[in-house]
Amino acid sequence: MTVRGLAPAEAGGQRGVPVSEVASLPAPEVLRRMDSSEDGLDEGEAARRLAVAGPNAVRTHHARAGAVLLRQLRSPLLVLLAGTALVSFFLGEQTDAVVIGTILVASVGLSFVNEYRAERATAQLHAQISHRVTVLRGGVPVRVDVVSVVPGDVVRLVRGEVVPADVRLLEATGLQCDEGVLTGESVPVNKDTAAVDPGAALGDLTCCALMGTVVRRGNGVGVVVGTGGHTEFGRVAAQLGDRQPETEFQAGLRRFSGLLLRVAITLMTVIVVANVVLQRPLVQSLLFALAIAVGITPQLLPAVVSTSLAIGSRDLARKKVLVKRLVCIEDLGDMDILVTDKTGTLTEGHISLTAALDPAGHDAADVLALGRLAGDAPVDGTPFDDPLEQAMWVSPLAPRGDDPPRIAVAPFDHDRQLSSALVRGPDGIPLLVVKGAPETVLARCVGVPAGAHGTLENLFAAGGRVIAVATRPAPDLREVTPSDESGLSLAGYLVFLDQPKQGAAESLERLAQLGVTVKVCTGDNALVAQKVCDELGLPVSGTLTGSDLARLDEDGLVAAAQATTIFARVSPEQKAMVMRVLRRRGRGVGFLGDGVNDALALHGADIGISVDTAVDVAKDAADVILLEKDLGVLADGITEGRGIFANTIKYVLMGTSSNFGNMFSAAAASGILSFLPMLPSQILLNNLLYDSSQLAIPTDRVDPEQLRAPSHWDIGLIRRFMLFFGPISSLFDFLTFAIMLGPFHAGPSLFRAGWFVESLATQTLIIFAIRTRRPMLRSRPSAALMVAAGTVVLVGAWIPLSPLAGLLGFASPPATFYAMLAGLVLAYLALVELAKRLFYAEFDTARPPQPTVRPHRRLQRRASRFSVGGRLPS
């Protein structure tokens, strides 16, 4: 295929070329090959190329009804049961086959409707989120959605951003990229524009920036040579499938399903063999065994999880928390360490200038005049990005009159912790003005007055945020470089105030009750951060500065990071490093930040959290956006995530124990009775009604003590719970058998009706005991759960009395049976309450499970930003 008006080679360039193929070519040659220029493409050409190359995406998030339905039908047991029912239809058992088929369709339909609704909620959530990148269109910088980037686009790369595509660099200024997501290397790679040797390895393509990697330092400009699946990142992501990232929660579901499948196959084999030995009809025996196997598998588990997450996302939105992916809710619940910045989170974020002082601590308005010169100048009344600069220009202390002209400027960066300006002094001689972190400025001064350090310590101890200002004559300078910032004379200090936030102390207390350890990561002075923490009641176990971190080796970093509360005067790279070492212990680490200097740490955390007022690069890097910069709002999100896990575990524990007990009873009874204890259609109807009641579990309340720490999948606990409580269910089944065969002299139809009602009542109502570790009557369930469970029990009791009884093979039980049933249910719940205390008394002494770190998780998470609502090109 060729594009009209272009030679085949040029058309291929519009669809993209391998980055390794252009890395050995000079930059001008790459531009020619991509049929582009340093000014990029115009809008019309970009649109044409998007139609040729397709979206810049490696994931799709549109809701696909066919795929959801296929997942419902993919169960081998379900397919086998449907096939066996079809065979029985042609062998003369038409009524049973039709009933079984109807129940199977209803079960599949119920699961499909709920899971599809949740998938549509996921798609709508993705549609609201866009990740944007700066490209040149006709030489003009514009922000476009990352999925609209096309081969030939010229893109700008800045620190903290994810590289949007495979890019051949045209300009690079101190550029470093973290390529660990592709290569596994933790050391960032230096980038330049020089071509590399042909055949260079992926990690040696120093003239290229690769899609999905993160800009750690510097900035650059490059031409896009590959997008979507035609990138190195896209090819790796494709090997992991087209689905969204698998969380620890989802991995636990998969392991749990494997456990149930093994139990189901074992029971099915025993039942078939036993019935063949007893010379019962093979087809009916096989149908019975398959119904038993289907009954033990919680078919609605995916629907319950998806519904929980969808409900959770809506609840969080009402609480002013927006999640970019539904699985982020689980990540929020897993978090047990929160690293946060100070300004705007622990403090009000409204910074005001309170004083301009000389080194001795006396008022000195000229220090403010000098400080303003060394920063950004106002433009048309536009607010400053830096709140400190804004405070200097709007302060009542600000001098009146025109400022002297600036000859050159060296803007602030976090490595120097300084900004400088070369200005023309009153006598016409250029003057170098430097301002920045006091420790850094003082280290570059000569002849510091004796009282200057004492003044600074007093300001820090009072909780003030301090900037030092220094100067020196510079008659020979025309430009400013970092090497010129030396030999300075200290002019004085600028003091700013940012009050502790109202309500922050209560929010910190809530987080402590949730088992979340809060750490503070700030570019401010350690004493100032300590003062704020003391005023808010946050215990401080240790403090490290950026220079302290630089002196530690890897092992020392891991130990120190775990024990430290305050990280002060840290660079963006050091913030990201703190995230990395905290995650090494398997903890769930979240980071809350809103500035350009926070983007790297947001990428490095398990769950990145930003706010709606944050800079674009921070919001783009975050997984969760808070509509209010309030730790209380974040505590709501953590609570929601843990509540979803707790409710899902209720379904799992209840289903496995009750289903296992009932199916074990059926297996045992089938080997003793002269008839099947329940027909296959009756088992499936029982299971359908039971599952229907459990769709209300996502609405249930969760006890506060279940939210005090993250919970993780523990297959050992589930297995023990099943084996501990399953026999209790079987005990009451056997009591029902004895009563039906004894006092009631039940034949097959009456026996099946009695056990149908009893098994449905016990396995449905046990949710009220299992849903809490408290005594059942001291924990109030949700109204929806009570209505759902009560309705299903009443429907189950009515069916043997209804006109459907004959069709389903039931005989109507006498009134005395229902009185007996009420007594059995009450005794059953009482025994479960007693057993629950014994079980948890032993279980609580065991070590809680720890999360596992799985390979590819971060790659999958990164891939989710390159997601499109439609189909991907093959």
mmCIF file of N, CA, C and O in Angstrom, residues 75-78 80 256-272 286 288-299 656 659-660 663-664 667 722:
data_model
loop_
_atom_site.group_PDB
_atom_site.id
_atom_site.type_symbol
_atom_site.label_atom_id
_atom_site.label_comp_id
_atom_site.label_asym_id
_atom_site.label_seq_id
_atom_site.Cartn_x
_atom_site.Cartn_y
_atom_site.Cartn_z
ATOM 1 N N SER A 75 -16.127 -21.164 30.538
ATOM 2 C CA SER A 75 -15.950 -22.183 31.578
ATOM 3 C C SER A 75 -16.123 -23.582 30.984
ATOM 4 O O SER A 75 -17.179 -23.893 30.431
ATOM 5 N N PRO A 76 -15.103 -24.442 31.074
ATOM 6 C CA PRO A 76 -15.238 -25.794 30.532
ATOM 7 C C PRO A 76 -16.396 -26.563 31.160
ATOM 8 O O PRO A 76 -17.092 -27.318 30.478
ATOM 9 N N LEU A 77 -16.622 -26.361 32.459
ATOM 10 C CA LEU A 77 -17.708 -27.065 33.139
ATOM 11 C C LEU A 77 -19.060 -26.639 32.588
ATOM 12 O O LEU A 77 -19.957 -27.475 32.379
ATOM 13 N N LEU A 78 -19.191 -25.339 32.318
ATOM 14 C CA LEU A 78 -20.451 -24.837 31.789
ATOM 15 C C LEU A 78 -20.726 -25.390 30.392
ATOM 16 O O LEU A 78 -21.844 -25.822 30.077
ATOM 17 N N LEU A 80 -19.503 -28.146 29.127
ATOM 18 C CA LEU A 80 -19.749 -29.584 29.224
ATOM 19 C C LEU A 80 -21.160 -29.865 29.718
ATOM 20 O O LEU A 80 -21.849 -30.787 29.232
ATOM 21 N N PHE A 256 -7.316 -18.359 43.132
ATOM 22 C CA PHE A 256 -8.461 -18.899 43.836
ATOM 23 C C PHE A 256 -9.332 -19.751 42.905
ATOM 24 O O PHE A 256 -9.811 -20.826 43.279
ATOM 25 N N SER A 257 -9.530 -19.283 41.670
ATOM 26 C CA SER A 257 -10.319 -20.048 40.704
ATOM 27 C C SER A 257 -9.671 -21.394 40.421
ATOM 28 O O SER A 257 -10.356 -22.409 40.245
ATOM 29 N N GLY A 258 -8.341 -21.414 40.367
ATOM 30 C CA GLY A 258 -7.640 -22.679 40.161
ATOM 31 C C GLY A 258 -7.884 -23.659 41.300
ATOM 32 O O GLY A 258 -8.058 -24.867 41.075
ATOM 33 N N LEU A 259 -7.918 -23.154 42.524
ATOM 34 C CA LEU A 259 -8.203 -24.008 43.685
ATOM 35 C C LEU A 259 -9.592 -24.626 43.569
ATOM 36 O O LEU A 259 -9.774 -25.843 43.754
ATOM 37 N N LEU A 260 -10.588 -23.797 43.233
ATOM 38 C CA LEU A 260 -11.950 -24.309 43.139
ATOM 39 C C LEU A 260 -12.102 -25.315 41.997
ATOM 40 O O LEU A 260 -12.844 -26.293 42.120
ATOM 41 N N LEU A 261 -11.395 -25.084 40.906
ATOM 42 C CA LEU A 261 -11.489 -26.008 39.785
ATOM 43 C C LEU A 261 -10.978 -27.391 40.176
ATOM 44 O O LEU A 261 -11.576 -28.411 39.817
ATOM 45 N N ARG A 262 -9.897 -27.424 40.944
ATOM 46 C CA ARG A 262 -9.363 -28.725 41.385
ATOM 47 C C ARG A 262 -10.356 -29.435 42.308
ATOM 48 O O ARG A 262 -10.554 -30.649 42.206
ATOM 49 N N VAL A 263 -10.977 -28.675 43.214
ATOM 50 C CA VAL A 263 -11.973 -29.276 44.116
ATOM 51 C C VAL A 263 -13.164 -29.793 43.312
ATOM 52 O O VAL A 263 -13.670 -30.904 43.549
ATOM 53 N N ALA A 264 -13.614 -29.002 42.320
ATOM 54 C CA ALA A 264 -14.779 -29.391 41.517
ATOM 55 C C ALA A 264 -14.502 -30.660 40.727
ATOM 56 O O ALA A 264 -15.343 -31.571 40.656
ATOM 57 N N ILE A 265 -13.336 -30.767 40.124
ATOM 58 C CA ILE A 265 -12.997 -31.956 39.329
ATOM 59 C C ILE A 265 -12.924 -33.190 40.219
ATOM 60 O O ILE A 265 -13.382 -34.279 39.846
ATOM 61 N N THR A 266 -12.377 -33.019 41.426
ATOM 62 C CA THR A 266 -12.295 -34.159 42.357
ATOM 63 C C THR A 266 -13.682 -34.650 42.732
ATOM 64 O O THR A 266 -13.970 -35.867 42.683
ATOM 65 N N LEU A 267 -14.573 -33.717 43.103
ATOM 66 C CA LEU A 267 -15.932 -34.115 43.479
ATOM 67 C C LEU A 267 -16.668 -34.755 42.307
ATOM 68 O O LEU A 267 -17.367 -35.757 42.466
ATOM 69 N N MET A 268 -16.514 -34.178 41.140
ATOM 70 C CA MET A 268 -17.209 -34.690 39.967
ATOM 71 C C MET A 268 -16.774 -36.121 39.659
ATOM 72 O O MET A 268 -17.600 -36.988 39.362
ATOM 73 N N THR A 269 -15.492 -36.380 39.767
ATOM 74 C CA THR A 269 -14.976 -37.724 39.484
ATOM 75 C C THR A 269 -15.530 -38.736 40.479
ATOM 76 O O THR A 269 -15.972 -39.832 40.097
ATOM 77 N N VAL A 270 -15.523 -38.363 41.763
ATOM 78 C CA VAL A 270 -16.024 -39.285 42.793
ATOM 79 C C VAL A 270 -17.502 -39.593 42.561
ATOM 80 O O VAL A 270 -17.950 -40.752 42.659
ATOM 81 N N ILE A 271 -18.290 -38.564 42.222
ATOM 82 C CA ILE A 271 -19.735 -38.747 42.038
ATOM 83 C C ILE A 271 -20.019 -39.648 40.839
ATOM 84 O O ILE A 271 -20.857 -40.565 40.897
ATOM 85 N N VAL A 272 -19.352 -39.405 39.726
ATOM 86 C CA VAL A 272 -19.591 -40.212 38.526
ATOM 87 C C VAL A 272 -19.240 -41.672 38.787
ATOM 88 O O VAL A 272 -20.002 -42.594 38.440
ATOM 89 N N LEU A 286 -23.959 -38.070 35.021
ATOM 90 C CA LEU A 286 -23.000 -37.075 34.543
ATOM 91 C C LEU A 286 -23.554 -35.657 34.711
ATOM 92 O O LEU A 286 -22.844 -34.737 35.123
ATOM 93 N N PHE A 288 -25.703 -34.701 36.932
ATOM 94 C CA PHE A 288 -25.687 -34.427 38.372
ATOM 95 C C PHE A 288 -24.282 -34.009 38.818
ATOM 96 O O PHE A 288 -24.099 -33.024 39.540
ATOM 97 N N ALA A 289 -23.274 -34.759 38.366
ATOM 98 C CA ALA A 289 -21.896 -34.447 38.749
ATOM 99 C C ALA A 289 -21.472 -33.079 38.228
ATOM 100 O O ALA A 289 -20.818 -32.300 38.927
ATOM 101 N N LEU A 290 -21.857 -32.770 36.992
ATOM 102 C CA LEU A 290 -21.502 -31.475 36.427
ATOM 103 C C LEU A 290 -22.212 -30.344 37.159
ATOM 104 O O LEU A 290 -21.640 -29.265 37.390
ATOM 105 N N ALA A 291 -23.463 -30.564 37.524
ATOM 106 C CA ALA A 291 -24.198 -29.544 38.272
ATOM 107 C C ALA A 291 -23.545 -29.297 39.625
ATOM 108 O O ALA A 291 -23.467 -28.158 40.102
ATOM 109 N N ILE A 292 -23.056 -30.376 40.255
ATOM 110 C CA ILE A 292 -22.321 -30.239 41.514
ATOM 111 C C ILE A 292 -21.073 -29.378 41.306
ATOM 112 O O ILE A 292 -20.774 -28.475 42.083
ATOM 113 N N ALA A 293 -20.331 -29.672 40.219
ATOM 114 C CA ALA A 293 -19.096 -28.936 39.944
ATOM 115 C C ALA A 293 -19.393 -27.461 39.667
ATOM 116 O O ALA A 293 -18.682 -26.566 40.145
ATOM 117 N N VAL A 294 -20.440 -27.185 38.880
ATOM 118 C CA VAL A 294 -20.815 -25.798 38.609
ATOM 119 C C VAL A 294 -21.258 -25.114 39.897
ATOM 120 O O VAL A 294 -20.964 -23.940 40.135
ATOM 121 N N GLY A 295 -21.935 -25.854 40.756
ATOM 122 C CA GLY A 295 -22.437 -25.278 42.000
ATOM 123 C C GLY A 295 -21.349 -24.825 42.938
ATOM 124 O O GLY A 295 -21.535 -23.862 43.691
ATOM 125 N N ILE A 296 -20.192 -25.469 42.921
ATOM 126 C CA ILE A 296 -19.128 -25.094 43.850
ATOM 127 C C ILE A 296 -18.312 -23.915 43.349
ATOM 128 O O ILE A 296 -17.576 -23.293 44.087
ATOM 129 N N THR A 297 -18.432 -23.617 42.049
ATOM 130 C CA THR A 297 -17.659 -22.497 41.498
ATOM 131 C C THR A 297 -18.478 -21.217 41.593
ATOM 132 O O THR A 297 -19.615 -21.175 41.130
ATOM 133 N N PRO A 298 -17.953 -20.176 42.193
ATOM 134 C CA PRO A 298 -18.691 -18.908 42.289
ATOM 135 C C PRO A 298 -18.705 -18.201 40.941
ATOM 136 O O PRO A 298 -17.859 -17.363 40.630
ATOM 137 N N GLN A 299 -19.708 -18.505 40.119
ATOM 138 C CA GLN A 299 -19.727 -18.009 38.749
ATOM 139 C C GLN A 299 -19.833 -16.491 38.679
ATOM 140 O O GLN A 299 -19.384 -15.874 37.709
ATOM 141 N N THR A 656 -17.444 -20.378 49.091
ATOM 142 C CA THR A 656 -16.644 -21.608 49.139
ATOM 143 C C THR A 656 -17.067 -22.514 50.283
ATOM 144 O O THR A 656 -17.148 -23.738 50.116
ATOM 145 N N ASN A 659 -21.010 -23.587 49.582
ATOM 146 C CA ASN A 659 -21.096 -24.430 48.391
ATOM 147 C C ASN A 659 -20.357 -25.737 48.575
ATOM 148 O O ASN A 659 -20.828 -26.806 48.175
ATOM 149 N N PHE A 660 -19.186 -25.653 49.197
ATOM 150 C CA PHE A 660 -18.425 -26.888 49.422
ATOM 151 C C PHE A 660 -19.202 -27.837 50.333
ATOM 152 O O PHE A 660 -19.279 -29.044 50.083
ATOM 153 N N MET A 663 -22.272 -29.250 48.363
ATOM 154 C CA MET A 663 -21.878 -30.191 47.315
ATOM 155 C C MET A 663 -21.281 -31.470 47.901
ATOM 156 O O MET A 663 -21.468 -32.565 47.367
ATOM 157 N N PHE A 664 -20.562 -31.326 49.042
ATOM 158 C CA PHE A 664 -20.070 -32.520 49.714
ATOM 159 C C PHE A 664 -21.244 -33.360 50.212
ATOM 160 O O PHE A 664 -21.240 -34.604 50.112
ATOM 161 N N ALA A 667 -22.744 -35.183 47.276
ATOM 162 C CA ALA A 667 -21.907 -36.299 46.855
ATOM 163 C C ALA A 667 -22.074 -37.487 47.796
ATOM 164 O O ALA A 667 -22.179 -38.650 47.360
ATOM 165 N N MET A 722 -12.830 -22.926 54.086
ATOM 166 C CA MET A 722 -13.704 -23.856 53.384
ATOM 167 C C MET A 722 -13.781 -25.195 54.115
ATOM 168 O O MET A 722 -14.872 -25.758 54.303
#
